[in-house]
Amino acid sequence: MSELSVKHLLGIKYLKESDIQLIFETADHFKEVINRSIKKVPSLRDITIANIFFENSTRTKLSFELAEKRLSADVLNFSASQSSVKKGETLIDTVNNILSMKVDMVVMRHPNPGAGIFLSKHVEASIVNAGDGAHEHPTQALLDSYSIREKLGDVAGKNVVIVGDILHSRVALSNIFALKLQGANVKVCGPKTLLPKYIDSLGVGVETNLRKALEWCDVANMLRIQNERLDISYFPTTREYTQQFGVNKKLLDSLDKEVVIMHPGPINRGVEITSDVADSKQSIILNQVENGVAIRMAVIYLLASKIK
Ligand code: CP
């Protein structure tokens, strides 16, 4: 297969396993490119991309912008907090105004689940979901699986535990879809109050004891408590959460194997992960960020090749 089965990247839910493999093979090529002395290719000289962010971001925003520039696309950056959205303009009006400037692709982060799906039904441009509320964050899941593949050789057959605030995490849902599509065994681990009621329907195991989860897994993906989405208290205190679900060096050293530690960022150091773990050789957190550029170059390149 040499092209994606989709016109937009709205979620991992809409991808086939062959799409993921095509993205990874394309990212392998771009990873080699961005490690050369000349890091830029002219592939998307005729393409214009708007990055529109209605929520804060460091990694995703910079990574998309760098990926687009490495592909020689023209790039527009739009931050909702400094725009006419503040004067009451609707999402469709905002995007149609941007598209009337001959924009081909929109990368959007939005607090509302399904915002990208809604937009894709109302505008002509190709839409890339850069995180929609607590729903999906597809490029994060792709770069996470790509980093596991790079570290362990394959994703199929690996045991992966996702730890923390599963209920509010778009990273968790996209990772579950991506990992299962590739044949990994997936468990989630966290306080019962932070596991969604529908978790069994996703075909993952549930473990509420972190030590047991770590004894089982090859990879632990540690998630941040999504404080900005917590409407009530889901656990007694942060200290108790850390005692039960935080990973520290002593706990990892007491296991009879080396677990690969991941985190999508931003990290709450000392809450879900201690600094000595985040900065250890077991951690591939910065490899994830590095791989994000190659993965986003691959996604943009493949979607752009479908634009007529
Ligand atoms: N991982 C991630 O989405 O980070 P940002 O919120 O900084 O983009």
PDB file of C-alpha atoms and ligand atoms in Angstrom, residues 53 56-61 109 130 137 140 170-171 224 264-266 296, ligand 1:
ATOM      1  CA  PHE A  53      -4.573  25.763  18.518  1.00  0.00           C
ATOM      2  CA  ASN A  56      -2.133  25.181  25.154  1.00  0.00           C
ATOM      3  CA  SER A  57       0.647  23.046  23.713  1.00  0.00           C
ATOM      4  CA  THR A  58       4.428  22.910  23.688  1.00  0.00           C
ATOM      5  CA  ARG A  59       5.495  19.607  22.098  1.00  0.00           C
ATOM      6  CA  THR A  60       2.682  19.073  19.581  1.00  0.00           C
ATOM      7  CA  LYS A  61       2.618  22.650  18.271  1.00  0.00           C
ATOM      8  CA  ARG A 109      -6.068  21.215  18.761  1.00  0.00           C
ATOM      9  CA  ALA A 130      -3.690  17.478  17.249  1.00  0.00           C
ATOM     10  CA  HIS A 137      -4.463  12.460  20.123  1.00  0.00           C
ATOM     11  CA  GLN A 140       0.943  11.137  19.971  1.00  0.00           C
ATOM     12  CA  ARG A 170      -6.871  11.403  24.836  1.00  0.00           C
ATOM     13  CA  VAL A 171      -3.370   9.894  24.842  1.00  0.00           C
ATOM     14  CA  ARG A 224      -0.217  13.080  33.775  1.00  0.00           C
ATOM     15  CA  PRO A 264       3.751  11.934  26.600  1.00  0.00           C
ATOM     16  CA  GLY A 265       4.618  15.128  28.528  1.00  0.00           C
ATOM     17  CA  PRO A 266       4.199  17.559  30.083  1.00  0.00           C
ATOM     18  CA  ARG A 296       4.297  14.243  11.851  1.00  0.00           C
TER      19      ARG A 296
HETATM   20  N1   CP B   1       2.156  15.451  24.527  1.00  0.00           N
HETATM   21  C1   CP B   1       1.535  16.604  24.257  1.00  0.00           C
HETATM   22  O1   CP B   1       0.475  16.653  23.621  1.00  0.00           O
HETATM   23  O2   CP B   1       2.152  17.711  24.775  1.00  0.00           O
HETATM   24  P1   CP B   1       1.683  19.228  24.525  1.00  0.00           P
HETATM   25  O3   CP B   1       0.376  19.408  25.244  1.00  0.00           O
HETATM   26  O4   CP B   1       2.793  20.092  25.080  1.00  0.00           O
HETATM   27  O5   CP B   1       1.506  19.407  23.043  1.00  0.00           O
END
